[in-house]
XYZ file of N, CA and C in Angstrom:
507
model
N -0.328 -41.940 -16.276
C -0.536 -40.812 -17.167
C 0.155 -41.106 -18.492
N -0.519 -40.792 -19.548
C -0.005 -41.008 -20.882
C 0.811 -39.789 -21.303
N 1.870 -39.989 -22.064
C 2.710 -38.887 -22.535
C 1.899 -37.936 -23.419
N 0.929 -38.441 -24.142
C 0.114 -37.575 -25.005
C -0.687 -36.554 -24.197
N -0.967 -36.857 -22.945
C -1.704 -35.913 -22.099
C -0.880 -34.669 -21.788
N 0.436 -34.758 -21.909
C 1.307 -33.618 -21.619
C 1.543 -32.725 -22.826
N 1.155 -33.148 -23.996
C 1.365 -32.367 -25.213
C 0.291 -31.288 -25.299
N 0.701 -29.997 -25.449
C -0.275 -28.905 -25.400
C -1.017 -28.654 -26.719
N -1.122 -29.640 -27.608
C -1.811 -29.440 -28.861
C -3.062 -30.279 -28.916
N -4.017 -29.762 -29.604
C -5.261 -30.487 -29.821
C -5.081 -31.307 -31.095
N -4.993 -32.613 -31.001
C -4.696 -33.487 -32.139
C -5.834 -33.523 -33.160
N -7.041 -33.194 -32.761
C -8.175 -33.347 -33.667
C -8.235 -32.262 -34.741
N -7.684 -31.070 -34.485
C -7.818 -30.001 -35.480
C -6.478 -29.599 -36.082
N -5.727 -28.765 -35.429
C -4.476 -28.280 -36.003
C -3.357 -28.411 -34.972
N -2.150 -28.040 -35.389
C -0.992 -28.118 -34.512
C -0.737 -26.794 -33.799
N -1.779 -26.014 -33.560
C -1.651 -24.746 -32.856
C -1.865 -25.013 -31.368
N -1.001 -24.500 -30.494
C -1.190 -24.733 -29.066
C -2.557 -24.245 -28.605
N -3.151 -25.002 -27.729
C -4.481 -24.682 -27.234
C -4.417 -24.478 -25.730
N -5.070 -23.435 -25.225
C -5.086 -23.186 -23.785
C -5.980 -24.183 -23.082
N -7.027 -24.637 -23.742
C -7.950 -25.593 -23.146
C -8.040 -26.836 -24.010
N -8.030 -27.979 -23.393
C -8.215 -29.241 -24.085
C -9.412 -29.904 -23.428
N -10.536 -29.780 -24.039
C -11.744 -30.302 -23.428
C -12.073 -29.468 -22.203
N -12.294 -30.118 -21.084
C -12.596 -29.417 -19.842
C -11.348 -29.153 -19.008
N -10.221 -29.747 -19.400
C -9.006 -29.620 -18.605
C -8.179 -28.433 -19.073
N -7.517 -27.783 -18.116
C -6.599 -26.700 -18.430
C -5.273 -27.310 -18.865
N -4.642 -26.708 -19.843
C -3.351 -27.182 -20.322
C -2.348 -27.177 -19.162
N -1.702 -28.279 -18.847
C -0.806 -28.324 -17.688
C 0.416 -27.418 -17.814
N 0.948 -27.248 -19.039
C 2.099 -26.368 -19.210
C 1.709 -24.903 -19.009
N 0.541 -24.524 -19.527
C 0.067 -23.157 -19.342
C -0.228 -22.892 -17.868
N -0.791 -23.865 -17.194
C -1.068 -23.737 -15.762
C 0.223 -23.587 -14.968
N 1.238 -24.374 -15.295
C 2.533 -24.271 -14.631
C 3.155 -22.900 -14.877
N 3.089 -22.441 -16.124
C 3.646 -21.132 -16.483
C 2.978 -20.012 -15.675
N 1.653 -20.041 -15.579
C 0.921 -19.021 -14.816
C 1.266 -19.066 -13.337
N 1.392 -20.276 -12.789
C 1.706 -20.394 -11.368
C 3.111 -19.900 -11.050
N 4.064 -20.164 -11.928
C 5.429 -19.668 -11.715
C 5.456 -18.140 -11.819
N 4.739 -17.578 -12.790
C 4.666 -16.121 -12.901
C 4.029 -15.505 -11.657
N 2.960 -16.117 -11.171
C 2.292 -15.621 -9.969
C 3.232 -15.693 -8.769
N 4.028 -16.765 -8.674
C 4.985 -16.904 -7.587
C 6.002 -15.769 -7.601
N 6.565 -15.470 -8.769
C 7.538 -14.386 -8.863
C 6.892 -13.036 -8.579
N 5.674 -12.821 -9.043
C 4.976 -11.566 -8.753
C 4.768 -11.393 -7.258
N 4.372 -12.459 -6.573
C 4.137 -12.383 -5.135
C 5.424 -12.155 -4.360
N 6.509 -12.786 -4.774
C 7.777 -12.653 -4.061
C 8.346 -11.255 -4.208
N 8.304 -10.703 -5.407
C 8.956 -9.417 -5.654
C 8.036 -8.219 -5.495
N 6.775 -8.428 -5.171
C 5.855 -7.304 -4.938
C 6.288 -6.590 -3.672
N 6.322 -5.282 -3.705
C 6.671 -4.519 -2.518
C 8.121 -4.098 -2.448
N 8.985 -4.663 -3.299
C 10.368 -4.212 -3.304
C 10.439 -2.885 -4.041
N 11.200 -1.961 -3.498
C 11.298 -0.648 -4.107
C 12.422 -0.568 -5.112
N 12.738 0.648 -5.492
C 13.832 0.877 -6.417
C 15.156 0.678 -5.681
N 16.060 -0.130 -6.203
C 17.342 -0.315 -5.511
C 18.194 0.941 -5.615
N 18.936 1.236 -4.566
C 19.831 2.383 -4.605
C 21.272 1.878 -4.623
N 22.190 2.782 -4.732
C 23.595 2.411 -4.789
C 24.094 1.877 -3.459
N 23.385 2.157 -2.367
C 23.790 1.696 -1.049
C 23.178 0.352 -0.695
N 22.378 -0.213 -1.574
C 21.758 -1.497 -1.302
C 20.404 -1.379 -0.631
N 20.042 -0.207 -0.167
C 18.736 -0.036 0.464
C 17.686 0.137 -0.614
N 16.462 -0.103 -0.237
C 15.367 0.035 -1.191
C 14.452 1.154 -0.739
N 14.041 1.967 -1.679
C 13.068 3.000 -1.383
C 11.808 2.657 -2.136
N 10.704 2.681 -1.436
C 9.453 2.274 -2.056
C 8.392 3.332 -1.822
N 7.946 3.956 -2.893
C 6.831 4.883 -2.829
C 5.725 4.295 -3.670
N 4.917 3.463 -3.076
C 3.776 2.953 -3.805
C 2.520 3.620 -3.277
N 1.378 3.138 -3.682
C 0.128 3.779 -3.319
C -0.198 3.735 -1.841
N 0.478 2.914 -1.063
C 0.147 2.808 0.344
C 1.157 3.510 1.243
N 1.979 4.367 0.713
C 2.946 5.075 1.519
C 2.427 6.462 1.777
N 2.478 7.031 2.906
C 3.100 6.532 4.117
C 2.211 5.528 4.843
N 2.844 4.698 5.655
C 2.120 3.733 6.462
C 1.380 4.481 7.561
N 0.113 4.182 7.737
C -0.680 4.868 8.760
C -1.261 3.866 9.743
N -1.495 4.349 10.936
C -2.160 3.589 11.982
C -3.330 4.440 12.460
N -4.506 3.838 12.516
C -5.704 4.572 12.908
C -6.240 3.974 14.200
N -6.420 4.828 15.186
C -6.983 4.415 16.468
C -8.266 5.214 16.690
N -9.264 4.562 17.257
C -10.524 5.247 17.522
C -11.026 4.846 18.897
N -11.503 5.835 19.638
C -12.193 5.569 20.898
C -13.492 6.371 20.894
N -14.145 6.461 22.023
C -15.447 7.142 22.068
C -15.336 8.639 21.802
N -14.184 9.249 22.089
C -14.048 10.700 22.003
C -13.325 11.208 20.763
N -12.441 10.403 20.181
C -11.618 10.917 19.088
C -11.125 9.806 18.172
N -10.613 10.261 17.021
C -9.916 9.389 16.076
C -8.494 9.925 15.988
N -7.513 9.023 16.107
C -6.110 9.443 16.029
C -5.453 8.707 14.866
N -4.865 9.483 13.957
C -4.173 8.928 12.800
C -2.685 9.232 12.959
N -1.861 8.182 12.900
C -0.415 8.348 13.004
C 0.214 7.826 11.718
N 1.000 8.672 11.058
C 1.650 8.310 9.798
C 3.159 8.321 9.985
N 3.812 7.307 9.426
C 5.271 7.231 9.468
C 5.834 7.927 8.236
N 6.544 9.014 8.446
C 7.157 9.758 7.340
C 8.612 10.087 7.685
N 9.465 9.067 7.806
C 10.855 9.315 8.191
C 11.620 10.038 7.100
N 12.518 10.912 7.529
C 13.384 11.612 6.593
C 12.717 12.764 5.868
N 11.516 13.116 6.277
C 10.806 14.219 5.634
C 10.729 15.382 6.604
N 10.974 16.568 6.089
C 10.894 17.780 6.879
C 9.421 18.111 7.139
N 9.073 18.557 8.348
C 7.669 18.897 8.625
C 7.095 19.954 7.689
N 7.959 20.821 7.150
C 7.474 21.841 6.211
C 7.073 21.249 4.861
N 7.506 20.012 4.574
C 7.180 19.360 3.309
C 5.940 18.485 3.391
N 5.234 18.522 4.539
C 4.030 17.717 4.736
C 2.825 18.648 4.862
N 1.724 18.247 4.242
C 0.494 19.031 4.281
C -0.648 18.122 4.756
N -1.442 18.619 5.699
C -2.584 17.884 6.237
C -3.842 18.666 5.918
N -4.785 18.020 5.243
C -6.041 18.668 4.857
C -7.221 17.840 5.340
N -8.302 18.505 5.726
C -9.539 17.827 6.089
C -10.665 18.510 5.322
N -11.304 17.749 4.442
C -12.363 18.314 3.613
C -13.523 17.333 3.528
N -14.648 17.720 4.072
C -15.883 16.935 3.992
C -15.692 15.504 4.488
N -15.014 15.353 5.634
C -14.835 14.042 6.238
C -13.720 13.210 5.652
N -12.906 13.787 4.761
C -11.780 13.058 4.162
C -10.483 13.729 4.603
N -9.640 12.952 5.296
C -8.337 13.438 5.735
C -7.323 13.132 4.644
N -6.591 14.159 4.217
C -5.573 13.993 3.177
C -4.207 14.314 3.759
N -3.285 13.378 3.620
C -1.890 13.579 4.005
C -1.091 13.657 2.710
N -0.413 14.752 2.502
C 0.276 14.993 1.234
C 1.659 15.558 1.525
N 2.617 15.216 0.703
C 3.947 15.758 0.904
C 4.911 15.336 -0.172
N 6.166 15.710 0.055
C 7.214 15.407 -0.913
C 8.490 15.095 -0.164
N 9.148 14.029 -0.591
C 10.425 13.654 -0.003
C 11.533 14.004 -0.981
N 12.543 14.689 -0.458
C 13.693 15.061 -1.275
C 14.930 14.496 -0.600
N 15.704 13.750 -1.351
C 16.891 13.124 -0.783
C 18.038 13.241 -1.773
N 19.195 13.584 -1.254
C 20.377 13.685 -2.111
C 21.579 13.165 -1.342
N 22.330 12.290 -1.987
C 23.539 11.724 -1.395
C 24.684 11.929 -2.365
N 25.801 12.416 -1.836
C 26.949 12.655 -2.698
C 28.180 12.025 -2.063
N 28.907 11.280 -2.864
C 30.137 10.642 -2.402
C 31.246 11.020 -3.380
N 32.065 11.980 -2.990
C 33.125 12.462 -3.884
C 34.243 11.441 -4.052
N 34.426 10.580 -3.052
C 35.465 9.553 -3.157
C 35.154 8.559 -4.267
N 33.907 8.188 -4.408
C 33.509 7.250 -5.459
C 32.972 7.966 -6.700
N 32.861 9.255 -6.613
C 32.413 10.111 -7.718
C 31.001 9.759 -8.197
N 30.049 9.787 -7.275
C 28.660 9.615 -7.684
C 27.767 10.482 -6.802
N 26.636 10.794 -7.346
C 25.598 11.535 -6.635
C 24.288 10.813 -6.863
N 23.534 10.621 -5.783
C 22.240 9.960 -5.893
C 21.174 10.931 -5.389
N 20.177 11.180 -6.223
C 19.085 12.080 -5.861
C 17.769 11.330 -5.987
N 16.869 11.623 -5.051
C 15.545 11.018 -5.127
C 14.508 12.055 -4.711
N 13.509 12.207 -5.535
C 12.400 13.087 -5.234
C 11.124 12.283 -5.433
N 10.266 12.307 -4.453
C 9.017 11.557 -4.571
C 7.890 12.251 -3.844
N 6.732 12.246 -4.464
C 5.534 12.819 -3.846
C 4.668 11.691 -3.314
N 3.931 11.985 -2.266
C 2.988 11.016 -1.743
C 1.692 11.719 -1.380
N 0.630 10.955 -1.402
C -0.672 11.459 -0.986
C -1.493 10.282 -0.499
N -2.050 10.411 0.671
C -2.887 9.375 1.267
C -4.199 10.013 1.673
N -5.315 9.442 1.265
C -6.642 9.957 1.620
C -7.365 8.924 2.463
N -7.916 9.386 3.584
C -8.624 8.513 4.499
C -10.026 9.067 4.731
N -11.038 8.301 4.378
C -12.429 8.729 4.578
C -12.814 8.459 6.024
N -13.117 9.528 6.765
C -13.462 9.407 8.181
C -14.944 9.630 8.431
N -15.654 10.110 7.451
C -17.076 10.383 7.627
C -17.303 11.757 8.230
N -18.536 12.081 8.488
C -18.886 13.407 9.004
C -18.929 13.481 10.506
N -18.283 12.575 11.211
C -18.349 12.535 12.660
C -17.227 13.304 13.356
N -16.454 14.091 12.621
C -15.296 14.787 13.173
C -15.612 16.267 13.349
N -15.214 16.812 14.499
C -15.346 18.243 14.758
C -14.167 18.938 14.072
N -14.401 19.484 12.888
C -13.327 20.022 12.048
C -12.616 21.222 12.666
N -13.239 21.912 13.614
C -12.627 23.096 14.221
C -11.615 22.756 15.312
N -11.578 21.517 15.767
C -10.693 21.133 16.864
C -9.621 20.125 16.463
N -9.388 19.964 15.190
C -8.378 19.006 14.712
C -6.986 19.561 14.993
N -6.093 18.694 15.482
C -4.722 19.111 15.793
C -3.745 18.107 15.198
N -2.584 18.610 14.763
C -1.545 17.749 14.184
C -0.205 18.073 14.828
N 0.584 17.030 15.097
C 1.936 17.190 15.632
C 2.893 16.345 14.799
N 4.151 16.789 14.749
C 5.192 16.084 13.990
C 6.397 15.933 14.892
N 6.792 14.680 15.173
C 7.931 14.445 16.054
C 8.626 13.161 15.638
N 9.933 13.228 15.409
C 10.770 12.059 15.106
C 10.238 11.230 13.942
N 9.796 11.873 12.879
C 9.324 11.162 11.700
C 7.917 10.616 11.810
N 7.197 10.946 12.886
C 5.810 10.520 13.055
C 4.888 11.726 13.026
N 3.930 11.676 12.133
C 2.907 12.708 12.039
C 1.662 12.171 12.735
N 1.201 12.864 13.780
C 0.008 12.444 14.518
C -1.081 13.484 14.334
N -2.244 13.037 13.899
C -3.389 13.920 13.706
C -4.488 13.445 14.651
N -4.954 14.341 15.519
C -6.021 14.030 16.461
C -7.290 14.699 15.967
N -8.331 13.902 15.773
C -9.593 14.385 15.233
C -10.704 14.108 16.255
N -11.067 15.103 17.073
C -12.122 14.890 18.064
C -13.468 14.652 17.376
N -14.265 13.776 17.974
C -15.593 13.489 17.431
C -16.577 14.562 17.878
N -17.602 14.761 17.082
C -18.646 15.709 17.444
C -19.485 15.133 18.577
N -20.204 16.007 19.269
C -21.064 15.576 20.372
C -22.139 14.628 19.839
N -22.663 14.926 18.665
C -23.696 14.074 18.063
C -23.147 12.678 17.765
N -21.923 12.606 17.261
C -21.326 11.307 16.946
C -21.087 10.498 18.214
N -20.673 11.179 19.309
C -20.473 10.469 20.574
C -21.787 9.988 21.156
N -22.859 10.759 20.970
C -24.165 10.396 21.518
C -24.810 9.256 20.736
N -24.476 9.105 19.466
C -25.092 8.079 18.624
C -24.474 6.696 18.786
N -23.436 6.572 19.599
C -22.800 5.277 19.798
C -23.746 4.396 20.605
N -24.040 3.236 20.091
C -24.941 2.298 20.769
C -24.178 1.020 21.076
N -24.224 0.617 22.322
C -23.615 -0.645 22.735
C -24.621 -1.760 22.463
N -24.152 -2.827 21.873
C -25.012 -3.960 21.552
C -24.561 -5.131 22.395
N -25.491 -5.704 23.128
C -25.142 -6.839 23.980
C -24.991 -8.098 23.115
N -24.125 -8.965 23.559
C -23.853 -10.203 22.834
C -24.418 -11.360 23.648
N -25.324 -12.115 23.057
C -25.890 -13.286 23.715
C -24.916 -14.435 23.600
N -24.769 -15.154 24.688
C -23.886 -16.313 24.677
C -24.662 -17.512 24.157
N -24.042 -18.278 23.294
C -24.669 -19.475 22.746
C -24.766 -20.529 23.823
N -25.883 -21.247 23.855
C -26.100 -22.280 24.880
C -25.777 -23.628 24.368
């Protein structure tokens, strides 16, 4: 490799850095982008640091949910630790389940003379379709887990078709 190949300037026109030199991408620009992408990937998902060293993260995917489905019902379980059940709202509108709430946290340490407060809202929408019997939906809250049971309609249960799988020869 020639040293001139590493110089990010196009010698034919001006001394202004060029992102592209012919068909090749500038190696320094490529390195810069890859290092930035590496740092973005490593630090993605870390929340706001607190005084105790723990991280709190309220991004678009909080609360974490688990969805289970069988022939009779759909069960949605959301992890909402540290939230009072009165601060959580469950809505079902036109086949869309909405989990909404607010977390309020306050820590006070008079020995170190600081107070830490955190308030955050969350909302998660899950499209379930029109296969849910809206009159029989039930929700329970226990130990930081919100469980919503959504029974399927008789029509939705009847429309399930099993498809046989042929084995390759």
